Amino acid sequence: MTVKSSNAVPKSEQQVKNLAKPGRRLFKKLLWAEIVGLLLLGFLLLLFNGLLAKPIPDSYIPISGGDLQISFSGDFTQQEVHIVERWLAEMTDAVETVYGQFPLAKPHVRIYRANSGSGPVPWGQINRPAKSRVDLHVNLNFDYPTIRDDWTAVHELSHLLLPYAGSRDSWFSEGLASYYQNIARANAGLLSERQAWQKLYQGFRRGEQNTERRTMPLFEAVKSRRGNTMRIYWTGAAYFLMADVRLRQESNGLQSLASVLKQYRACCLPNHNTVPVLRTIKKLDQLSNSKTFSELYQQIINSQQFPDYKKAFAQLGIDVRWGGVRFSDEQTKQQLRQSITKPASQ
């Protein structure tokens, strides 16, 4: 009598297992085929929808002496398109308050959808090679008043007032835009007079604190850039404030930064190329028949200190107490201040 091992499998059970193997293999093949089919179907649907989706036509809104072209990158509803058009109409109107005209006759703005990032307009830039196109990333999940209150669009559009000075002189380009992001919005009624000067003061304080933490000449701060952003932006804004005040005072109100920029528009824009800062400063001096821009440049470019904006504030009748701006009632100072920012509701 043969004794079978306890591990031996009865013949009938082994036959069952052998019969089950082809079924399992077939099931796996069918499962993989279904997965691949679903993936392929999803890809084809995306491709089909992409082919059927009609690109959003460019919008055009009137500006002084021309039209603003608005392009959309991505999917936007018709309602969202109308919101963007309304918003950009207000932002371009603000920049037009600088000297009564928009810097370019045919500006172009491209809108990208932003679903993340800080604030309603988390990113903006000027694409100079694309004829100074303004690229703005907008989060339309925010309500219109919040989008309207954002400074980014006016900042970027203000870059168009002068050609790009190059990365080594970014203080000049960013300073002009930082100055007018507040002044232009006040003149358009988007900020009150007090709000505009408060925001400028807060920017100057950030630049001042940045300078105190990282002491070096301005040209070195711009060259290294990292950790010096506030100094770069707000040193430039202080430079243009001081130029504006000086031009107005020395001409008894006949000249201003805005009037010189208007002359620059007539002679030298559009210009989508990088123009060395000293060449632009020389031209601004020539147009103003002064040495205002070059002398202020010499004061700040090698300085390790933040520009003395407090002197300009004093000339404008602006005092700062407990971090808040206060206005003098002295008529001469009030008139000078309100020649820069038109009075609005406080």
mmCIF file of C-alpha atoms in Angstrom:
data_model
loop_
_atom_site.group_PDB
_atom_site.id
_atom_site.type_symbol
_atom_site.label_atom_id
_atom_site.label_comp_id
_atom_site.label_asym_id
_atom_site.label_seq_id
_atom_site.Cartn_x
_atom_site.Cartn_y
_atom_site.Cartn_z
ATOM 1 C CA MET A 1 0.000 0.000 0.000
ATOM 2 C CA THR A 2 1.411 3.316 -1.039
ATOM 3 C CA VAL A 3 1.330 6.075 1.554
ATOM 4 C CA LYS A 4 0.727 9.545 -0.016
ATOM 5 C CA SER A 5 2.420 12.622 1.338
ATOM 6 C CA SER A 6 0.251 14.945 3.364
ATOM 7 C CA ASN A 7 1.175 17.705 0.846
ATOM 8 C CA ALA A 8 -0.240 15.828 -2.082
ATOM 9 C CA VAL A 9 -3.207 17.441 -3.779
ATOM 10 C CA PRO A 10 -6.135 15.282 -4.792
ATOM 11 C CA LYS A 11 -6.382 14.882 -8.507
ATOM 12 C CA SER A 12 -9.797 16.458 -8.689
ATOM 13 C CA GLU A 13 -8.608 19.665 -6.893
ATOM 14 C CA GLN A 14 -5.547 19.974 -9.133
ATOM 15 C CA GLN A 15 -7.742 19.713 -12.158
ATOM 16 C CA VAL A 16 -9.914 22.522 -10.826
ATOM 17 C CA LYS A 17 -6.865 24.795 -10.419
ATOM 18 C CA ASN A 18 -5.621 23.984 -13.888
ATOM 19 C CA LEU A 19 -9.008 24.804 -15.313
ATOM 20 C CA ALA A 20 -9.078 28.169 -13.420
ATOM 21 C CA LYS A 21 -5.721 29.487 -14.730
ATOM 22 C CA PRO A 22 -6.904 30.359 -18.268
ATOM 23 C CA GLY A 23 -9.907 32.156 -16.790
ATOM 24 C CA ARG A 24 -7.739 34.320 -14.547
ATOM 25 C CA ARG A 25 -5.450 35.183 -17.448
ATOM 26 C CA LEU A 26 -8.432 36.124 -19.592
ATOM 27 C CA PHE A 27 -9.856 38.298 -16.796
ATOM 28 C CA LYS A 28 -6.567 40.187 -16.421
ATOM 29 C CA LYS A 29 -6.362 40.772 -20.160
ATOM 30 C CA LEU A 30 -9.915 42.067 -20.262
ATOM 31 C CA LEU A 31 -9.256 44.353 -17.270
ATOM 32 C CA TRP A 32 -6.146 45.870 -18.869
ATOM 33 C CA ALA A 33 -7.966 46.273 -22.165
ATOM 34 C CA GLU A 34 -10.747 48.161 -20.386
ATOM 35 C CA ILE A 35 -8.271 50.458 -18.590
ATOM 36 C CA VAL A 36 -6.395 51.226 -21.816
ATOM 37 C CA GLY A 37 -9.689 51.809 -23.606
ATOM 38 C CA LEU A 38 -10.861 54.275 -20.963
ATOM 39 C CA LEU A 39 -7.562 56.163 -21.076
ATOM 40 C CA LEU A 40 -7.705 56.317 -24.863
ATOM 41 C CA LEU A 41 -11.314 57.499 -24.756
ATOM 42 C CA GLY A 42 -10.403 60.249 -22.279
ATOM 43 C CA PHE A 43 -7.526 61.402 -24.464
ATOM 44 C CA LEU A 44 -9.732 61.462 -27.556
ATOM 45 C CA LEU A 45 -12.402 63.452 -25.704
ATOM 46 C CA LEU A 46 -9.830 66.024 -24.601
ATOM 47 C CA LEU A 47 -8.472 66.250 -28.123
ATOM 48 C CA PHE A 48 -11.964 66.488 -29.595
ATOM 49 C CA ASN A 49 -12.989 69.220 -27.155
ATOM 50 C CA GLY A 50 -9.780 71.107 -27.871
ATOM 51 C CA LEU A 51 -10.416 70.968 -31.594
ATOM 52 C CA LEU A 52 -14.007 72.078 -31.166
ATOM 53 C CA ALA A 53 -13.244 74.856 -28.658
ATOM 54 C CA LYS A 54 -13.254 78.162 -30.432
ATOM 55 C CA PRO A 55 -10.463 80.572 -29.510
ATOM 56 C CA ILE A 56 -11.723 83.676 -27.773
ATOM 57 C CA PRO A 57 -11.530 86.590 -30.202
ATOM 58 C CA ASP A 58 -9.446 89.578 -29.176
ATOM 59 C CA SER A 59 -11.258 92.508 -27.629
ATOM 60 C CA TYR A 60 -10.584 96.157 -28.404
ATOM 61 C CA ILE A 61 -11.435 99.023 -26.098
ATOM 62 C CA PRO A 62 -10.908 102.692 -26.978
ATOM 63 C CA ILE A 63 -8.119 104.694 -25.368
ATOM 64 C CA SER A 64 -6.908 108.202 -26.095
ATOM 65 C CA GLY A 65 -5.628 108.200 -29.662
ATOM 66 C CA GLY A 66 -6.031 104.479 -30.294
ATOM 67 C CA ASP A 67 -7.305 101.119 -29.078
ATOM 68 C CA LEU A 68 -6.199 98.658 -26.439
ATOM 69 C CA GLN A 69 -6.026 95.087 -27.776
ATOM 70 C CA ILE A 70 -6.887 92.373 -25.244
ATOM 71 C CA SER A 71 -6.005 88.723 -25.937
ATOM 72 C CA PHE A 72 -7.091 85.767 -23.818
ATOM 73 C CA SER A 73 -4.990 82.678 -23.187
ATOM 74 C CA GLY A 74 -7.153 79.796 -21.989
ATOM 75 C CA ASP A 75 -10.882 79.372 -21.426
ATOM 76 C CA PHE A 76 -12.948 82.357 -20.306
ATOM 77 C CA THR A 77 -16.709 82.755 -20.219
ATOM 78 C CA GLN A 78 -18.308 85.698 -21.968
ATOM 79 C CA GLN A 79 -19.117 87.188 -18.583
ATOM 80 C CA GLU A 80 -15.458 86.928 -17.561
ATOM 81 C CA VAL A 81 -14.401 88.595 -20.813
ATOM 82 C CA HIS A 82 -16.713 91.517 -20.011
ATOM 83 C CA ILE A 83 -15.266 91.762 -16.490
ATOM 84 C CA VAL A 84 -11.716 91.927 -17.875
ATOM 85 C CA GLU A 85 -12.717 94.558 -20.446
ATOM 86 C CA ARG A 86 -14.336 96.720 -17.783
ATOM 87 C CA TRP A 87 -11.350 96.335 -15.466
ATOM 88 C CA LEU A 88 -8.728 97.184 -18.094
ATOM 89 C CA ALA A 89 -10.749 100.183 -19.241
ATOM 90 C CA GLU A 90 -10.479 101.563 -15.704
ATOM 91 C CA MET A 91 -6.786 100.722 -15.391
ATOM 92 C CA THR A 92 -5.850 102.364 -18.707
ATOM 93 C CA ASP A 93 -7.929 105.407 -17.749
ATOM 94 C CA ALA A 94 -5.803 105.676 -14.597
ATOM 95 C CA VAL A 95 -2.549 105.677 -16.580
ATOM 96 C CA GLU A 96 -3.983 108.265 -18.968
ATOM 97 C CA THR A 97 -4.326 110.673 -16.022
ATOM 98 C CA VAL A 98 -0.521 111.012 -15.924
ATOM 99 C CA TYR A 99 -0.503 113.404 -18.902
ATOM 100 C CA GLY A 100 -3.818 112.969 -20.681
ATOM 101 C CA GLN A 101 -2.770 110.264 -23.143
ATOM 102 C CA PHE A 102 -1.852 106.606 -22.981
ATOM 103 C CA PRO A 103 1.894 106.089 -23.614
ATOM 104 C CA LEU A 104 1.298 103.876 -26.677
ATOM 105 C CA ALA A 105 -1.334 104.255 -29.379
ATOM 106 C CA LYS A 106 -1.727 100.498 -29.866
ATOM 107 C CA PRO A 107 -1.002 98.727 -26.576
ATOM 108 C CA HIS A 108 -1.594 94.997 -26.235
ATOM 109 C CA VAL A 109 -2.544 93.107 -23.067
ATOM 110 C CA ARG A 110 -2.671 89.309 -22.816
ATOM 111 C CA ILE A 111 -4.767 87.819 -20.021
ATOM 112 C CA TYR A 112 -3.960 84.469 -18.413
ATOM 113 C CA ARG A 113 -6.179 82.686 -15.922
ATOM 114 C CA ALA A 114 -4.703 82.359 -12.442
ATOM 115 C CA ASN A 115 -6.355 79.969 -10.009
ATOM 116 C CA SER A 116 -3.728 80.286 -7.305
ATOM 117 C CA GLY A 117 -1.151 82.723 -6.034
ATOM 118 C CA SER A 118 -1.398 85.753 -3.822
ATOM 119 C CA GLY A 119 -4.215 88.161 -4.564
ATOM 120 C CA PRO A 120 -6.439 88.726 -7.590
ATOM 121 C CA VAL A 121 -3.557 89.593 -9.934
ATOM 122 C CA PRO A 122 -0.628 87.496 -8.689
ATOM 123 C CA TRP A 123 1.690 88.148 -11.632
ATOM 124 C CA GLY A 124 2.310 90.676 -14.367
ATOM 125 C CA GLN A 125 5.170 91.526 -16.694
ATOM 126 C CA ILE A 126 6.097 93.451 -19.827
ATOM 127 C CA ASN A 127 7.077 91.371 -22.842
ATOM 128 C CA ARG A 128 9.264 93.903 -24.652
ATOM 129 C CA PRO A 129 10.185 91.651 -27.629
ATOM 130 C CA ALA A 130 6.435 91.269 -28.295
ATOM 131 C CA LYS A 131 6.092 95.039 -28.861
ATOM 132 C CA SER A 132 5.875 95.708 -25.119
ATOM 133 C CA ARG A 133 2.881 93.433 -24.613
ATOM 134 C CA VAL A 134 1.574 93.485 -21.041
ATOM 135 C CA ASP A 135 0.974 89.983 -19.635
ATOM 136 C CA LEU A 136 -1.382 89.779 -16.656
ATOM 137 C CA HIS A 137 -2.429 86.687 -14.687
ATOM 138 C CA VAL A 138 -5.881 87.280 -13.193
ATOM 139 C CA ASN A 139 -7.780 85.205 -10.650
ATOM 140 C CA LEU A 140 -11.421 85.790 -11.539
ATOM 141 C CA ASN A 141 -12.587 83.894 -8.465
ATOM 142 C CA PHE A 142 -12.219 87.225 -6.662
ATOM 143 C CA ASP A 143 -15.080 89.709 -6.849
ATOM 144 C CA TYR A 144 -14.785 92.776 -9.066
ATOM 145 C CA PRO A 145 -14.127 95.357 -6.304
ATOM 146 C CA THR A 146 -11.168 93.288 -5.087
ATOM 147 C CA ILE A 147 -9.732 92.956 -8.600
ATOM 148 C CA ARG A 148 -10.268 96.686 -9.157
ATOM 149 C CA ASP A 149 -8.382 97.544 -5.954
ATOM 150 C CA ASP A 150 -5.277 95.611 -7.015
ATOM 151 C CA TRP A 151 -2.277 97.741 -8.046
ATOM 152 C CA THR A 152 -0.571 95.299 -10.436
ATOM 153 C CA ALA A 153 -2.218 96.342 -13.712
ATOM 154 C CA VAL A 154 -1.520 100.060 -13.238
ATOM 155 C CA HIS A 155 2.058 99.226 -12.220
ATOM 156 C CA GLU A 156 2.680 97.173 -15.364
ATOM 157 C CA LEU A 157 0.937 99.641 -17.681
ATOM 158 C CA SER A 158 3.017 102.477 -16.173
ATOM 159 C CA HIS A 159 6.160 100.714 -17.378
ATOM 160 C CA LEU A 160 5.140 101.814 -20.872
ATOM 161 C CA LEU A 161 5.843 105.471 -19.995
ATOM 162 C CA LEU A 162 9.559 104.899 -20.679
ATOM 163 C CA PRO A 163 11.636 102.217 -22.436
ATOM 164 C CA TYR A 164 13.123 99.385 -20.394
ATOM 165 C CA ALA A 165 16.418 100.401 -18.771
ATOM 166 C CA GLY A 166 17.824 96.876 -18.486
ATOM 167 C CA SER A 167 18.224 94.545 -15.513
ATOM 168 C CA ARG A 168 21.292 96.403 -14.194
ATOM 169 C CA ASP A 169 19.188 99.555 -13.842
ATOM 170 C CA SER A 170 15.885 97.983 -12.854
ATOM 171 C CA TRP A 171 15.545 100.548 -10.034
ATOM 172 C CA PHE A 172 14.755 103.129 -12.738
ATOM 173 C CA SER A 173 12.059 101.123 -14.534
ATOM 174 C CA GLU A 174 10.505 99.643 -11.400
ATOM 175 C CA GLY A 175 10.694 102.954 -9.569
ATOM 176 C CA LEU A 176 8.670 104.805 -12.197
ATOM 177 C CA ALA A 177 5.990 102.095 -12.162
ATOM 178 C CA SER A 178 5.914 101.990 -8.339
ATOM 179 C CA TYR A 179 5.493 105.776 -8.161
ATOM 180 C CA TYR A 180 2.645 105.934 -10.634
ATOM 181 C CA GLN A 181 0.839 102.828 -9.387
ATOM 182 C CA ASN A 182 -0.247 105.098 -6.521
ATOM 183 C CA ILE A 183 -0.272 108.589 -8.075
ATOM 184 C CA ALA A 184 -2.226 107.517 -11.178
ATOM 185 C CA ARG A 185 -4.780 105.577 -9.158
ATOM 186 C CA ALA A 186 -5.348 108.600 -6.926
ATOM 187 C CA ASN A 187 -5.859 110.860 -9.930
ATOM 188 C CA ALA A 188 -8.379 108.376 -11.336
ATOM 189 C CA GLY A 189 -10.309 108.228 -8.073
ATOM 190 C CA LEU A 190 -9.279 104.639 -7.344
ATOM 191 C CA LEU A 191 -7.469 105.870 -4.220
ATOM 192 C CA SER A 192 -8.019 108.915 -2.056
ATOM 193 C CA GLU A 193 -5.239 111.484 -1.788
ATOM 194 C CA ARG A 194 -4.439 110.258 1.714
ATOM 195 C CA GLN A 195 -4.409 106.600 0.664
ATOM 196 C CA ALA A 196 -1.983 107.323 -2.167
ATOM 197 C CA TRP A 197 0.541 109.107 0.050
ATOM 198 C CA GLN A 198 0.133 106.508 2.780
ATOM 199 C CA LYS A 199 0.945 103.728 0.329
ATOM 200 C CA LEU A 200 3.960 105.650 -0.966
ATOM 201 C CA TYR A 201 5.179 106.198 2.589
ATOM 202 C CA GLN A 202 4.792 102.510 3.431
ATOM 203 C CA GLY A 203 6.730 101.590 0.305
ATOM 204 C CA PHE A 204 9.510 104.031 1.199
ATOM 205 C CA ARG A 205 9.711 102.546 4.691
ATOM 206 C CA ARG A 206 10.083 99.042 3.258
ATOM 207 C CA GLY A 207 12.867 100.288 1.014
ATOM 208 C CA GLU A 208 14.489 102.151 3.901
ATOM 209 C CA GLN A 209 14.422 99.098 6.161
ATOM 210 C CA ASN A 210 15.819 96.902 3.372
ATOM 211 C CA THR A 211 18.680 99.396 2.909
ATOM 212 C CA GLU A 212 19.461 99.414 6.640
ATOM 213 C CA ARG A 213 19.619 95.612 6.768
ATOM 214 C CA ARG A 214 21.831 95.264 3.691
ATOM 215 C CA THR A 215 24.142 98.278 3.472
ATOM 216 C CA MET A 216 25.771 98.672 0.060
ATOM 217 C CA PRO A 217 25.759 101.136 -2.854
ATOM 218 C CA LEU A 218 22.604 101.091 -4.946
ATOM 219 C CA PHE A 219 24.363 99.793 -8.057
ATOM 220 C CA GLU A 220 25.638 96.796 -6.074
ATOM 221 C CA ALA A 221 22.182 96.134 -4.613
ATOM 222 C CA VAL A 222 20.726 96.044 -8.124
ATOM 223 C CA LYS A 223 23.533 93.831 -9.381
ATOM 224 C CA SER A 224 23.080 91.219 -6.636
ATOM 225 C CA ARG A 225 19.287 91.800 -6.524
ATOM 226 C CA ARG A 226 18.507 88.902 -4.191
ATOM 227 C CA GLY A 227 17.287 90.254 -0.882
ATOM 228 C CA ASN A 228 17.248 93.830 -2.206
ATOM 229 C CA THR A 229 13.900 93.963 -4.000
ATOM 230 C CA MET A 230 12.263 96.558 -1.739
ATOM 231 C CA ARG A 231 15.282 98.835 -1.935
ATOM 232 C CA ILE A 232 15.395 98.571 -5.733
ATOM 233 C CA TYR A 233 11.721 99.354 -6.283
ATOM 234 C CA TRP A 234 11.282 102.086 -3.703
ATOM 235 C CA THR A 235 14.603 103.850 -4.245
ATOM 236 C CA GLY A 236 13.419 104.324 -7.813
ATOM 237 C CA ALA A 237 10.019 105.575 -6.654
ATOM 238 C CA ALA A 238 11.707 108.082 -4.312
ATOM 239 C CA TYR A 239 13.933 109.244 -7.195
ATOM 240 C CA PHE A 240 10.907 110.054 -9.352
ATOM 241 C CA LEU A 241 9.052 111.724 -6.462
ATOM 242 C CA MET A 242 12.051 113.984 -5.812
ATOM 243 C CA ALA A 243 12.348 114.756 -9.531
ATOM 244 C CA ASP A 244 8.638 115.580 -9.726
ATOM 245 C CA VAL A 245 8.744 117.952 -6.737
ATOM 246 C CA ARG A 246 11.943 119.657 -7.906
ATOM 247 C CA LEU A 247 10.664 120.229 -11.446
ATOM 248 C CA ARG A 248 7.434 121.771 -10.161
ATOM 249 C CA GLN A 249 9.192 124.040 -7.669
ATOM 250 C CA GLU A 250 11.958 125.271 -9.956
ATOM 251 C CA SER A 251 9.524 126.055 -12.789
ATOM 252 C CA ASN A 252 6.821 127.613 -10.580
ATOM 253 C CA GLY A 253 4.460 124.857 -11.650
ATOM 254 C CA LEU A 254 5.145 125.118 -15.380
ATOM 255 C CA GLN A 255 6.911 121.742 -15.490
ATOM 256 C CA SER A 256 6.449 118.374 -13.833
ATOM 257 C CA LEU A 257 7.548 114.794 -14.252
ATOM 258 C CA ALA A 258 4.323 114.207 -16.183
ATOM 259 C CA SER A 259 4.935 117.097 -18.598
ATOM 260 C CA VAL A 260 8.453 115.843 -19.348
ATOM 261 C CA LEU A 261 7.166 112.302 -19.915
ATOM 262 C CA LYS A 262 4.557 113.683 -22.302
ATOM 263 C CA GLN A 263 7.329 115.305 -24.346
ATOM 264 C CA TYR A 264 9.230 112.027 -24.271
ATOM 265 C CA ARG A 265 6.180 110.253 -25.695
ATOM 266 C CA ALA A 266 6.055 112.721 -28.571
ATOM 267 C CA CYS A 267 9.718 112.326 -29.476
ATOM 268 C CA CYS A 268 10.730 108.841 -28.524
ATOM 269 C CA LEU A 269 7.854 106.360 -28.192
ATOM 270 C CA PRO A 270 7.094 103.658 -29.053
ATOM 271 C CA ASN A 271 10.450 102.068 -28.324
ATOM 272 C CA HIS A 272 10.388 98.365 -27.467
ATOM 273 C CA ASN A 273 14.164 98.069 -27.122
ATOM 274 C CA THR A 274 16.334 98.327 -24.028
ATOM 275 C CA VAL A 275 17.660 101.875 -23.701
ATOM 276 C CA PRO A 276 20.618 102.546 -21.348
ATOM 277 C CA VAL A 277 19.480 104.534 -18.333
ATOM 278 C CA LEU A 278 22.024 107.321 -18.822
ATOM 279 C CA ARG A 279 20.755 107.878 -22.356
ATOM 280 C CA THR A 280 17.178 108.188 -21.101
ATOM 281 C CA ILE A 281 18.242 110.501 -18.259
ATOM 282 C CA LYS A 282 20.162 112.712 -20.687
ATOM 283 C CA LYS A 283 17.059 112.993 -22.869
ATOM 284 C CA LEU A 284 14.835 113.825 -19.880
ATOM 285 C CA ASP A 285 17.276 116.559 -18.844
ATOM 286 C CA GLN A 286 17.232 117.910 -22.385
ATOM 287 C CA LEU A 287 13.434 117.932 -22.560
ATOM 288 C CA SER A 288 13.126 119.649 -19.174
ATOM 289 C CA ASN A 289 16.011 122.045 -19.891
ATOM 290 C CA SER A 290 17.435 121.121 -16.509
ATOM 291 C CA LYS A 291 19.897 118.833 -14.753
ATOM 292 C CA THR A 292 17.248 117.432 -12.438
ATOM 293 C CA PHE A 293 17.405 113.806 -13.531
ATOM 294 C CA SER A 294 21.185 113.529 -13.868
ATOM 295 C CA GLU A 295 21.916 115.281 -10.562
ATOM 296 C CA LEU A 296 19.498 113.091 -8.631
ATOM 297 C CA TYR A 297 21.006 110.050 -10.352
ATOM 298 C CA GLN A 298 24.474 111.019 -9.122
ATOM 299 C CA GLN A 299 23.109 111.427 -5.603
ATOM 300 C CA ILE A 300 21.683 107.924 -5.333
ATOM 301 C CA ILE A 301 23.573 105.511 -7.586
ATOM 302 C CA ASN A 302 26.640 105.178 -5.317
ATOM 303 C CA SER A 303 24.869 105.942 -2.063
ATOM 304 C CA GLN A 304 24.572 103.382 0.705
ATOM 305 C CA GLN A 305 21.618 105.296 2.144
ATOM 306 C CA PHE A 306 17.988 105.367 1.096
ATOM 307 C CA PRO A 307 17.050 108.635 -0.686
ATOM 308 C CA ASP A 308 15.843 111.497 1.510
ATOM 309 C CA TYR A 309 12.160 111.309 0.645
ATOM 310 C CA LYS A 310 11.314 113.053 3.934
ATOM 311 C CA LYS A 311 12.597 116.353 2.546
ATOM 312 C CA ALA A 312 10.214 116.014 -0.412
ATOM 313 C CA PHE A 313 7.404 115.104 1.996
ATOM 314 C CA ALA A 314 8.088 118.259 4.027
ATOM 315 C CA GLN A 315 7.913 120.386 0.879
ATOM 316 C CA LEU A 316 4.527 118.801 0.129
ATOM 317 C CA GLY A 317 3.223 119.408 3.635
ATOM 318 C CA ILE A 318 3.203 115.711 4.503
ATOM 319 C CA ASP A 319 4.060 114.666 8.042
ATOM 320 C CA VAL A 320 4.104 111.131 9.423
ATOM 321 C CA ARG A 321 2.879 110.380 12.932
ATOM 322 C CA TRP A 322 2.565 106.896 14.373
ATOM 323 C CA GLY A 323 2.944 105.468 10.884
ATOM 324 C CA GLY A 324 0.136 107.542 9.379
ATOM 325 C CA VAL A 325 0.468 110.491 6.991
ATOM 326 C CA ARG A 326 -0.877 113.899 8.012
ATOM 327 C CA PHE A 327 -1.380 116.914 5.741
ATOM 328 C CA SER A 328 -0.401 120.504 6.433
ATOM 329 C CA ASP A 329 -2.949 123.255 5.814
ATOM 330 C CA GLU A 330 -0.228 125.620 4.596
ATOM 331 C CA GLN A 331 -1.558 126.803 1.245
ATOM 332 C CA THR A 332 1.680 126.703 -0.769
ATOM 333 C CA LYS A 333 2.485 123.156 0.320
ATOM 334 C CA GLN A 334 -1.095 122.021 -0.156
ATOM 335 C CA GLN A 335 -1.179 123.395 -3.702
ATOM 336 C CA LEU A 336 2.096 121.666 -4.551
ATOM 337 C CA ARG A 337 0.884 118.356 -3.126
ATOM 338 C CA GLN A 338 -2.468 118.531 -4.862
ATOM 339 C CA SER A 339 -0.823 119.364 -8.165
ATOM 340 C CA ILE A 340 0.563 115.809 -7.993
ATOM 341 C CA THR A 341 -2.488 114.034 -6.568
ATOM 342 C CA LYS A 342 -5.850 115.542 -7.260
ATOM 343 C CA PRO A 343 -7.939 115.714 -4.074
ATOM 344 C CA ALA A 344 -10.449 112.894 -3.710
ATOM 345 C CA SER A 345 -12.805 111.744 -0.967
ATOM 346 C CA GLN A 346 -10.832 110.919 2.161
#
